[in-house]
PDB file of C-alpha atoms in Angstrom:
ATOM      1  CA  UNK A   1     144.683 217.351 -49.586  1.00 45.00           C
ATOM      2  CA  UNK A   2     141.322 216.813 -47.946  1.00 45.00           C
ATOM      3  CA  UNK A   3     140.180 215.126 -44.788  1.00 49.00           C
ATOM      4  CA  UNK A   4     138.927 212.210 -46.920  1.00 74.00           C
ATOM      5  CA  UNK A   5     142.410 211.451 -48.280  1.00 95.00           C
ATOM      6  CA  UNK A   6     143.568 207.935 -47.444  1.00 98.00           C
ATOM      7  CA  UNK A   7     146.827 207.873 -45.503  1.00 98.00           C
ATOM      8  CA  UNK A   8     149.243 204.974 -45.189  1.00 98.00           C
ATOM      9  CA  UNK A   9     151.668 204.162 -42.377  1.00 98.00           C
ATOM     10  CA  UNK A  10     154.299 201.442 -42.721  1.00 98.00           C
ATOM     11  CA  UNK A  11     155.475 200.042 -39.395  1.00 98.00           C
ATOM     12  CA  UNK A  12     153.108 199.220 -36.532  1.00 97.00           C
ATOM     13  CA  UNK A  13     155.521 199.794 -33.676  1.00 93.00           C
ATOM     14  CA  UNK A  14     155.193 202.446 -31.004  1.00 89.00           C
ATOM     15  CA  UNK A  15     155.748 205.370 -33.392  1.00 94.00           C
ATOM     16  CA  UNK A  16     153.975 204.072 -36.481  1.00 97.00           C
ATOM     17  CA  UNK A  17     150.849 202.917 -34.697  1.00 97.00           C
ATOM     18  CA  UNK A  18     150.392 206.266 -32.933  1.00 96.00           C
ATOM     19  CA  UNK A  19     151.021 208.175 -36.181  1.00 98.00           C
ATOM     20  CA  UNK A  20     148.245 206.075 -37.704  1.00 98.00           C
ATOM     21  CA  UNK A  21     145.900 206.806 -34.786  1.00 97.00           C
ATOM     22  CA  UNK A  22     146.648 210.536 -35.028  1.00 97.00           C
ATOM     23  CA  UNK A  23     145.596 210.621 -38.679  1.00 97.00           C
ATOM     24  CA  UNK A  24     142.500 208.516 -37.951  1.00 97.00           C
ATOM     25  CA  UNK A  25     141.479 210.903 -35.156  1.00 95.00           C
ATOM     26  CA  UNK A  26     141.756 213.757 -37.658  1.00 95.00           C
ATOM     27  CA  UNK A  27     139.254 212.059 -39.976  1.00 95.00           C
ATOM     28  CA  UNK A  28     141.524 210.242 -42.436  1.00 97.00           C
ATOM     29  CA  UNK A  29     141.014 206.652 -43.518  1.00 97.00           C
ATOM     30  CA  UNK A  30     144.303 204.988 -42.565  1.00 98.00           C
ATOM     31  CA  UNK A  31     146.026 201.840 -43.813  1.00 98.00           C
ATOM     32  CA  UNK A  32     148.543 200.524 -41.263  1.00 98.00           C
ATOM     33  CA  UNK A  33     151.053 197.985 -42.589  1.00 98.00           C
ATOM     34  CA  UNK A  34     153.477 195.610 -40.924  1.00 97.00           C
ATOM     35  CA  UNK A  35     155.131 192.285 -41.747  1.00 95.00           C
ATOM     36  CA  UNK A  36     152.755 190.082 -39.736  1.00 96.00           C
ATOM     37  CA  UNK A  37     149.127 190.008 -38.708  1.00 96.00           C
ATOM     38  CA  UNK A  38     150.296 189.340 -35.141  1.00 96.00           C
ATOM     39  CA  UNK A  39     152.239 192.613 -35.069  1.00 96.00           C
ATOM     40  CA  UNK A  40     149.210 194.466 -36.400  1.00 97.00           C
ATOM     41  CA  UNK A  41     146.863 192.885 -33.856  1.00 97.00           C
ATOM     42  CA  UNK A  42     149.273 193.812 -31.040  1.00 96.00           C
ATOM     43  CA  UNK A  43     149.433 197.379 -32.359  1.00 96.00           C
ATOM     44  CA  UNK A  44     145.645 197.760 -32.382  1.00 97.00           C
ATOM     45  CA  UNK A  45     145.434 196.377 -28.854  1.00 96.00           C
ATOM     46  CA  UNK A  46     148.152 198.782 -27.711  1.00 94.00           C
ATOM     47  CA  UNK A  47     146.323 201.702 -29.349  1.00 96.00           C
ATOM     48  CA  UNK A  48     143.153 200.840 -27.435  1.00 95.00           C
ATOM     49  CA  UNK A  49     145.170 201.310 -24.249  1.00 94.00           C
ATOM     50  CA  UNK A  50     146.636 204.568 -25.556  1.00 93.00           C
ATOM     51  CA  UNK A  51     143.157 205.829 -26.306  1.00 95.00           C
ATOM     52  CA  UNK A  52     141.787 204.796 -22.919  1.00 95.00           C
ATOM     53  CA  UNK A  53     144.589 206.640 -21.122  1.00 93.00           C
ATOM     54  CA  UNK A  54     143.914 209.675 -23.304  1.00 92.00           C
ATOM     55  CA  UNK A  55     140.250 209.599 -22.318  1.00 94.00           C
ATOM     56  CA  UNK A  56     141.184 209.353 -18.634  1.00 93.00           C
ATOM     57  CA  UNK A  57     143.433 212.422 -18.980  1.00 91.00           C
ATOM     58  CA  UNK A  58     140.675 214.320 -20.752  1.00 90.00           C
ATOM     59  CA  UNK A  59     142.861 214.599 -23.862  1.00 87.00           C
ATOM     60  CA  UNK A  60     140.769 212.346 -26.130  1.00 89.00           C
ATOM     61  CA  UNK A  61     136.975 212.189 -26.506  1.00 88.00           C
ATOM     62  CA  UNK A  62     135.448 208.861 -25.528  1.00 92.00           C
ATOM     63  CA  UNK A  63     132.667 209.389 -28.071  1.00 91.00           C
ATOM     64  CA  UNK A  64     135.153 209.406 -30.973  1.00 92.00           C
ATOM     65  CA  UNK A  65     136.795 206.071 -30.139  1.00 93.00           C
ATOM     66  CA  UNK A  66     134.684 203.842 -32.396  1.00 95.00           C
ATOM     67  CA  UNK A  67     134.825 206.262 -35.308  1.00 95.00           C
ATOM     68  CA  UNK A  68     138.607 206.640 -35.062  1.00 95.00           C
ATOM     69  CA  UNK A  69     139.268 202.907 -34.920  1.00 97.00           C
ATOM     70  CA  UNK A  70     136.712 202.365 -37.661  1.00 96.00           C
ATOM     71  CA  UNK A  71     138.945 204.404 -39.974  1.00 97.00           C
ATOM     72  CA  UNK A  72     141.937 202.120 -39.288  1.00 97.00           C
ATOM     73  CA  UNK A  73     142.538 199.149 -41.553  1.00 97.00           C
ATOM     74  CA  UNK A  74     145.586 196.892 -41.648  1.00 98.00           C
ATOM     75  CA  UNK A  75     147.631 195.004 -44.231  1.00 97.00           C
ATOM     76  CA  UNK A  76     150.748 192.868 -44.461  1.00 97.00           C
ATOM     77  CA  UNK A  77     151.208 193.701 -48.154  1.00 96.00           C
ATOM     78  CA  UNK A  78     152.439 197.111 -49.295  1.00 97.00           C
ATOM     79  CA  UNK A  79     150.276 196.834 -52.392  1.00 96.00           C
ATOM     80  CA  UNK A  80     147.567 197.906 -49.921  1.00 95.00           C
ATOM     81  CA  UNK A  81     149.066 201.431 -50.098  1.00 97.00           C
ATOM     82  CA  UNK A  82     147.963 201.870 -53.724  1.00 96.00           C
ATOM     83  CA  UNK A  83     145.012 204.132 -52.830  1.00 95.00           C
ATOM     84  CA  UNK A  84     146.938 206.376 -50.420  1.00 98.00           C
ATOM     85  CA  UNK A  85     147.733 210.008 -51.126  1.00 98.00           C
ATOM     86  CA  UNK A  86     150.294 210.253 -48.302  1.00 98.00           C
ATOM     87  CA  UNK A  87     152.386 207.412 -46.861  1.00 98.00           C
ATOM     88  CA  UNK A  88     154.660 207.608 -43.821  1.00 98.00           C
ATOM     89  CA  UNK A  89     157.409 205.043 -43.217  1.00 98.00           C
ATOM     90  CA  UNK A  90     158.052 204.326 -39.526  1.00 97.00           C
ATOM     91  CA  UNK A  91     160.023 201.083 -39.484  1.00 96.00           C
ATOM     92  CA  UNK A  92     163.229 200.126 -37.637  1.00 90.00           C
ATOM     93  CA  UNK A  93     165.891 202.875 -37.637  1.00 88.00           C
ATOM     94  CA  UNK A  94     168.256 201.138 -40.039  1.00 89.00           C
ATOM     95  CA  UNK A  95     169.024 202.467 -43.487  1.00 92.00           C
ATOM     96  CA  UNK A  96     168.869 199.110 -45.281  1.00 95.00           C
ATOM     97  CA  UNK A  97     165.473 198.292 -43.760  1.00 96.00           C
ATOM     98  CA  UNK A  98     164.004 201.660 -44.692  1.00 97.00           C
ATOM     99  CA  UNK A  99     165.524 201.492 -48.182  1.00 97.00           C
ATOM    100  CA  UNK A 100     163.803 198.161 -48.872  1.00 97.00           C
ATOM    101  CA  UNK A 101     160.453 199.612 -47.746  1.00 98.00           C
ATOM    102  CA  UNK A 102     160.787 202.617 -50.047  1.00 98.00           C
ATOM    103  CA  UNK A 103     161.720 200.503 -53.046  1.00 98.00           C
ATOM    104  CA  UNK A 104     158.561 198.476 -52.403  1.00 97.00           C
ATOM    105  CA  UNK A 105     156.405 201.582 -51.940  1.00 98.00           C
ATOM    106  CA  UNK A 106     157.826 203.055 -55.136  1.00 98.00           C
ATOM    107  CA  UNK A 107     156.489 200.051 -56.995  1.00 97.00           C
ATOM    108  CA  UNK A 108     152.991 200.209 -55.495  1.00 97.00           C
ATOM    109  CA  UNK A 109     152.071 203.828 -54.707  1.00 98.00           C
ATOM    110  CA  UNK A 110     150.316 206.061 -57.189  1.00 97.00           C
ATOM    111  CA  UNK A 111     152.472 208.699 -58.931  1.00 97.00           C
ATOM    112  CA  UNK A 112     151.003 211.656 -56.996  1.00 97.00           C
ATOM    113  CA  UNK A 113     151.455 210.037 -53.567  1.00 98.00           C
ATOM    114  CA  UNK A 114     153.737 211.865 -51.142  1.00 98.00           C
ATOM    115  CA  UNK A 115     156.219 209.552 -49.420  1.00 98.00           C
ATOM    116  CA  UNK A 116     157.489 210.575 -45.983  1.00 98.00           C
ATOM    117  CA  UNK A 117     159.995 208.989 -43.626  1.00 98.00           C
ATOM    118  CA  UNK A 118     159.871 209.235 -39.849  1.00 97.00           C
ATOM    119  CA  UNK A 119     163.611 208.608 -39.540  1.00 94.00           C
ATOM    120  CA  UNK A 120     165.158 210.400 -36.586  1.00 90.00           C
ATOM    121  CA  UNK A 121     168.754 210.482 -37.837  1.00 86.00           C
ATOM    122  CA  UNK A 122     169.266 209.355 -41.447  1.00 91.00           C
ATOM    123  CA  UNK A 123     169.523 212.204 -43.995  1.00 93.00           C
ATOM    124  CA  UNK A 124     166.340 212.355 -46.053  1.00 97.00           C
ATOM    125  CA  UNK A 125     168.150 212.680 -49.385  1.00 97.00           C
ATOM    126  CA  UNK A 126     169.955 209.399 -48.693  1.00 96.00           C
ATOM    127  CA  UNK A 127     166.598 207.605 -48.394  1.00 97.00           C
ATOM    128  CA  UNK A 128     165.118 209.547 -51.326  1.00 98.00           C
ATOM    129  CA  UNK A 129     167.805 207.991 -53.524  1.00 98.00           C
ATOM    130  CA  UNK A 130     166.034 204.638 -53.061  1.00 98.00           C
ATOM    131  CA  UNK A 131     162.992 205.719 -55.099  1.00 98.00           C
ATOM    132  CA  UNK A 132     162.767 206.512 -58.790  1.00 98.00           C
ATOM    133  CA  UNK A 133     163.891 209.974 -59.970  1.00 98.00           C
ATOM    134  CA  UNK A 134     160.315 210.851 -60.928  1.00 97.00           C
ATOM    135  CA  UNK A 135     159.139 210.319 -57.346  1.00 98.00           C
ATOM    136  CA  UNK A 136     161.917 212.210 -55.539  1.00 98.00           C
ATOM    137  CA  UNK A 137     160.157 215.616 -55.735  1.00 98.00           C
ATOM    138  CA  UNK A 138     157.374 214.040 -53.657  1.00 98.00           C
ATOM    139  CA  UNK A 139     159.654 212.589 -50.968  1.00 98.00           C
ATOM    140  CA  UNK A 140     160.494 214.241 -47.620  1.00 98.00           C
ATOM    141  CA  UNK A 141     160.929 213.649 -43.901  1.00 98.00           C
ATOM    142  CA  UNK A 142     158.282 214.034 -41.193  1.00 98.00           C
ATOM    143  CA  UNK A 143     159.915 213.338 -37.831  1.00 97.00           C
ATOM    144  CA  UNK A 144     157.330 212.887 -35.071  1.00 97.00           C
ATOM    145  CA  UNK A 145     158.046 212.649 -31.356  1.00 93.00           C
ATOM    146  CA  UNK A 146     156.957 210.001 -28.869  1.00 85.00           C
ATOM    147  CA  UNK A 147     154.263 209.652 -27.691  1.00 86.00           C
ATOM    148  CA  UNK A 148     152.865 210.898 -30.997  1.00 93.00           C
ATOM    149  CA  UNK A 149     149.299 211.277 -29.708  1.00 91.00           C
ATOM    150  CA  UNK A 150     150.542 213.778 -27.090  1.00 89.00           C
ATOM    151  CA  UNK A 151     153.612 215.475 -28.588  1.00 92.00           C
ATOM    152  CA  UNK A 152     152.773 218.366 -30.910  1.00 96.00           C
ATOM    153  CA  UNK A 153     156.053 218.851 -32.765  1.00 97.00           C
ATOM    154  CA  UNK A 154     156.851 217.482 -36.220  1.00 98.00           C
ATOM    155  CA  UNK A 155     160.156 218.228 -37.941  1.00 98.00           C
ATOM    156  CA  UNK A 156     159.472 218.530 -41.683  1.00 98.00           C
ATOM    157  CA  UNK A 157     162.653 217.964 -43.669  1.00 98.00           C
ATOM    158  CA  UNK A 158     162.848 218.457 -47.447  1.00 98.00           C
ATOM    159  CA  UNK A 159     165.337 216.321 -49.390  1.00 98.00           C
ATOM    160  CA  UNK A 160     167.562 217.782 -52.118  1.00 97.00           C
ATOM    161  CA  UNK A 161     164.871 217.400 -54.792  1.00 98.00           C
ATOM    162  CA  UNK A 162     161.664 217.849 -52.772  1.00 98.00           C
ATOM    163  CA  UNK A 163     159.248 220.183 -54.556  1.00 98.00           C
ATOM    164  CA  UNK A 164     158.286 223.317 -52.640  1.00 98.00           C
ATOM    165  CA  UNK A 165     154.581 222.623 -53.086  1.00 98.00           C
ATOM    166  CA  UNK A 166     155.065 219.206 -51.443  1.00 98.00           C
ATOM    167  CA  UNK A 167     156.721 220.838 -48.433  1.00 98.00           C
ATOM    168  CA  UNK A 168     153.871 223.347 -48.151  1.00 98.00           C
ATOM    169  CA  UNK A 169     151.239 220.623 -48.505  1.00 98.00           C
ATOM    170  CA  UNK A 170     152.916 218.557 -45.784  1.00 98.00           C
ATOM    171  CA  UNK A 171     153.184 221.520 -43.422  1.00 98.00           C
ATOM    172  CA  UNK A 172     149.459 222.169 -43.977  1.00 98.00           C
ATOM    173  CA  UNK A 173     148.630 218.504 -43.387  1.00 98.00           C
ATOM    174  CA  UNK A 174     150.553 218.507 -40.101  1.00 98.00           C
ATOM    175  CA  UNK A 175     148.616 221.575 -38.950  1.00 98.00           C
ATOM    176  CA  UNK A 176     145.346 219.894 -39.992  1.00 96.00           C
ATOM    177  CA  UNK A 177     145.999 216.852 -37.769  1.00 97.00           C
ATOM    178  CA  UNK A 178     146.745 219.061 -34.774  1.00 96.00           C
ATOM    179  CA  UNK A 179     150.545 219.168 -34.931  1.00 98.00           C
ATOM    180  CA  UNK A 180     152.977 222.091 -34.982  1.00 98.00           C
ATOM    181  CA  UNK A 181     155.493 221.559 -37.797  1.00 98.00           C
ATOM    182  CA  UNK A 182     158.860 223.253 -38.171  1.00 98.00           C
ATOM    183  CA  UNK A 183     160.918 223.079 -41.361  1.00 98.00           C
ATOM    184  CA  UNK A 184     164.458 221.755 -40.835  1.00 98.00           C
ATOM    185  CA  UNK A 185     167.477 221.443 -43.142  1.00 97.00           C
ATOM    186  CA  UNK A 186     168.361 217.914 -44.240  1.00 97.00           C
ATOM    187  CA  UNK A 187     171.296 217.042 -41.981  1.00 94.00           C
ATOM    188  CA  UNK A 188     171.977 213.952 -39.870  1.00 91.00           C
ATOM    189  CA  UNK A 189     169.954 214.106 -36.652  1.00 92.00           C
ATOM    190  CA  UNK A 190     168.072 217.215 -37.850  1.00 95.00           C
ATOM    191  CA  UNK A 191     167.652 219.723 -34.986  1.00 96.00           C
ATOM    192  CA  UNK A 192     165.949 218.168 -31.975  1.00 95.00           C
ATOM    193  CA  UNK A 193     167.974 214.958 -31.822  1.00 94.00           C
ATOM    194  CA  UNK A 194     171.239 216.861 -32.017  1.00 95.00           C
ATOM    195  CA  UNK A 195     170.171 218.929 -29.018  1.00 96.00           C
ATOM    196  CA  UNK A 196     168.671 215.977 -27.158  1.00 96.00           C
ATOM    197  CA  UNK A 197     171.590 213.578 -27.493  1.00 97.00           C
ATOM    198  CA  UNK A 198     174.210 216.163 -26.543  1.00 97.00           C
ATOM    199  CA  UNK A 199     172.095 216.574 -23.398  1.00 97.00           C
ATOM    200  CA  UNK A 200     171.782 212.808 -22.823  1.00 98.00           C
ATOM    201  CA  UNK A 201     175.505 212.226 -23.273  1.00 98.00           C
ATOM    202  CA  UNK A 202     176.276 214.808 -20.595  1.00 98.00           C
ATOM    203  CA  UNK A 203     173.636 213.291 -18.289  1.00 98.00           C
ATOM    204  CA  UNK A 204     175.308 209.870 -18.515  1.00 98.00           C
ATOM    205  CA  UNK A 205     178.704 211.495 -17.936  1.00 98.00           C
ATOM    206  CA  UNK A 206     177.377 213.015 -14.691  1.00 98.00           C
ATOM    207  CA  UNK A 207     176.367 209.540 -13.506  1.00 98.00           C
ATOM    208  CA  UNK A 208     179.748 208.081 -14.532  1.00 98.00           C
ATOM    209  CA  UNK A 209     181.525 210.794 -12.507  1.00 98.00           C
ATOM    210  CA  UNK A 210     179.329 210.200  -9.453  1.00 98.00           C
ATOM    211  CA  UNK A 211     177.978 213.749  -9.534  1.00 98.00           C
ATOM    212  CA  UNK A 212     174.353 212.621  -9.130  1.00 98.00           C
ATOM    213  CA  UNK A 213     172.122 209.582  -9.514  1.00 98.00           C
ATOM    214  CA  UNK A 214     169.845 209.089 -12.536  1.00 98.00           C
ATOM    215  CA  UNK A 215     166.816 209.743 -10.306  1.00 98.00           C
ATOM    216  CA  UNK A 216     168.252 213.005  -8.985  1.00 98.00           C
ATOM    217  CA  UNK A 217     169.261 214.184 -12.457  1.00 98.00           C
ATOM    218  CA  UNK A 218     165.707 213.516 -13.663  1.00 97.00           C
ATOM    219  CA  UNK A 219     164.362 215.509 -10.718  1.00 98.00           C
ATOM    220  CA  UNK A 220     166.790 218.353 -11.458  1.00 98.00           C
ATOM    221  CA  UNK A 221     165.700 218.504 -15.095  1.00 97.00           C
ATOM    222  CA  UNK A 222     161.997 218.430 -14.248  1.00 96.00           C
ATOM    223  CA  UNK A 223     162.117 220.965 -11.417  1.00 98.00           C
ATOM    224  CA  UNK A 224     165.134 223.048 -12.429  1.00 98.00           C
ATOM    225  CA  UNK A 225     164.722 223.146 -16.204  1.00 97.00           C
ATOM    226  CA  UNK A 226     160.970 222.640 -16.520  1.00 96.00           C
ATOM    227  CA  UNK A 227     161.284 219.466 -18.603  1.00 94.00           C
ATOM    228  CA  UNK A 228     158.235 217.164 -18.484  1.00 90.00           C
ATOM    229  CA  UNK A 229     160.498 214.107 -17.997  1.00 91.00           C
ATOM    230  CA  UNK A 230     164.168 213.691 -17.195  1.00 95.00           C
ATOM    231  CA  UNK A 231     166.771 212.208 -19.567  1.00 97.00           C
ATOM    232  CA  UNK A 232     166.912 208.833 -17.841  1.00 97.00           C
ATOM    233  CA  UNK A 233     163.128 208.498 -17.744  1.00 95.00           C
ATOM    234  CA  UNK A 234     163.160 209.311 -21.452  1.00 93.00           C
ATOM    235  CA  UNK A 235     165.884 206.756 -22.199  1.00 95.00           C
ATOM    236  CA  UNK A 236     163.872 204.115 -20.347  1.00 95.00           C
ATOM    237  CA  UNK A 237     160.789 204.980 -22.401  1.00 88.00           C
ATOM    238  CA  UNK A 238     162.509 205.033 -25.810  1.00 87.00           C
ATOM    239  CA  UNK A 239     165.138 202.378 -24.882  1.00 93.00           C
ATOM    240  CA  UNK A 240     168.837 202.924 -24.299  1.00 97.00           C
ATOM    241  CA  UNK A 241     169.596 200.693 -27.293  1.00 95.00           C
ATOM    242  CA  UNK A 242     167.871 203.163 -29.624  1.00 91.00           C
ATOM    243  CA  UNK A 243     169.684 206.065 -27.931  1.00 95.00           C
ATOM    244  CA  UNK A 244     173.016 204.316 -28.466  1.00 96.00           C
ATOM    245  CA  UNK A 245     172.178 203.656 -32.098  1.00 91.00           C
ATOM    246  CA  UNK A 246     171.294 207.313 -32.680  1.00 92.00           C
ATOM    247  CA  UNK A 247     174.456 208.539 -30.947  1.00 95.00           C
ATOM    248  CA  UNK A 248     176.609 206.256 -33.091  1.00 94.00           C
ATOM    249  CA  UNK A 249     175.016 207.719 -36.219  1.00 91.00           C
ATOM    250  CA  UNK A 250     175.591 211.249 -34.910  1.00 93.00           C
ATOM    251  CA  UNK A 251     179.194 210.442 -33.995  1.00 96.00           C
ATOM    252  CA  UNK A 252     179.774 209.179 -37.511  1.00 94.00           C
ATOM    253  CA  UNK A 253     178.365 212.440 -38.898  1.00 92.00           C
ATOM    254  CA  UNK A 254     179.803 214.989 -36.450  1.00 95.00           C
ATOM    255  CA  UNK A 255     182.686 213.402 -34.587  1.00 97.00           C
ATOM    256  CA  UNK A 256     183.736 213.158 -30.950  1.00 97.00           C
ATOM    257  CA  UNK A 257     181.109 215.462 -29.454  1.00 97.00           C
ATOM    258  CA  UNK A 258     178.506 212.719 -29.996  1.00 98.00           C
ATOM    259  CA  UNK A 259     180.616 209.733 -28.886  1.00 98.00           C
ATOM    260  CA  UNK A 260     178.343 207.535 -26.717  1.00 98.00           C
ATOM    261  CA  UNK A 261     179.477 207.234 -23.112  1.00 98.00           C
ATOM    262  CA  UNK A 262     181.092 203.932 -22.014  1.00 98.00           C
ATOM    263  CA  UNK A 263     178.446 203.401 -19.312  1.00 98.00           C
ATOM    264  CA  UNK A 264     175.640 203.568 -21.886  1.00 98.00           C
ATOM    265  CA  UNK A 265     177.410 201.012 -24.092  1.00 98.00           C
ATOM    266  CA  UNK A 266     178.037 198.712 -21.127  1.00 98.00           C
ATOM    267  CA  UNK A 267     174.404 198.836 -20.000  1.00 98.00           C
ATOM    268  CA  UNK A 268     173.093 198.129 -23.490  1.00 98.00           C
ATOM    269  CA  UNK A 269     175.408 195.133 -23.877  1.00 98.00           C
ATOM    270  CA  UNK A 270     174.201 193.853 -20.488  1.00 97.00           C
ATOM    271  CA  UNK A 271     170.548 194.175 -21.517  1.00 97.00           C
ATOM    272  CA  UNK A 272     169.691 197.171 -19.322  1.00 97.00           C
ATOM    273  CA  UNK A 273     167.847 198.933 -22.130  1.00 96.00           C
ATOM    274  CA  UNK A 274     164.439 199.807 -20.676  1.00 95.00           C
ATOM    275  CA  UNK A 275     161.308 199.590 -22.791  1.00 86.00           C
ATOM    276  CA  UNK A 276     158.789 196.861 -22.257  1.00 80.00           C
ATOM    277  CA  UNK A 277     159.846 194.263 -19.673  1.00 84.00           C
ATOM    278  CA  UNK A 278     163.553 195.187 -19.554  1.00 92.00           C
ATOM    279  CA  UNK A 279     165.433 196.862 -16.689  1.00 96.00           C
ATOM    280  CA  UNK A 280     166.531 200.433 -17.321  1.00 97.00           C
ATOM    281  CA  UNK A 281     168.073 203.358 -15.509  1.00 97.00           C
ATOM    282  CA  UNK A 282     165.085 203.920 -13.235  1.00 91.00           C
ATOM    283  CA  UNK A 283     163.558 200.450 -12.999  1.00 80.00           C
TER     284      UNK A 283
END
């Protein structure tokens, strides 16, 4: 893999768009795909804001802005991935949605292309079953963390049939774009989400029991544990609806220890999910 390799990203949401920007900043031509031109235009506008905030923090060079965005192209047709050597799927966290994307990519991508999924919970081998047997050795998971342009970690997860050289090439690629990859066994939730959601479930339980407020728990985690943000700030950023969805998947895989708390379910049903323009735990 070279810096000139074209990279594809499917899904122009918060995760996918920042994955695309990360590769573009590292010198790769990037094709970003989504279902509509409106979604792609919104993603590019959002990335301009991400870049500007990065410049203000001193984390991104202002002089590289035009070059980075010049490497980004967009498409609403997955046939546009035909030239890519590495394609990352970052669509909605639902198995049927991801499966449809991979069947489409299987039909359009060149035989030597590596296919990666950014799923946070679904076992990689389950998604690998959606592509042809010949492509499965070149299929694996690359789980990034939000915000991708700032968070260094990537969980690299081989599927049952992933070739060792594909794992090594992906680890090297992650290092080359400025990330720190760790190799994780293919289990539901991988490593970080299993730790994180056990933590979040207990945080919500503390609020249910009246032990502390969400604001005070966030303060305790930042000042007492050294976390950059507290669990309720994080749920507001990633949305409580996504957290609930992940916990339901983990409960299905591991049982009662990951049962979502009643208060989280109630808030999601009432629309208190956080994210853009919705009330959350802290706002």
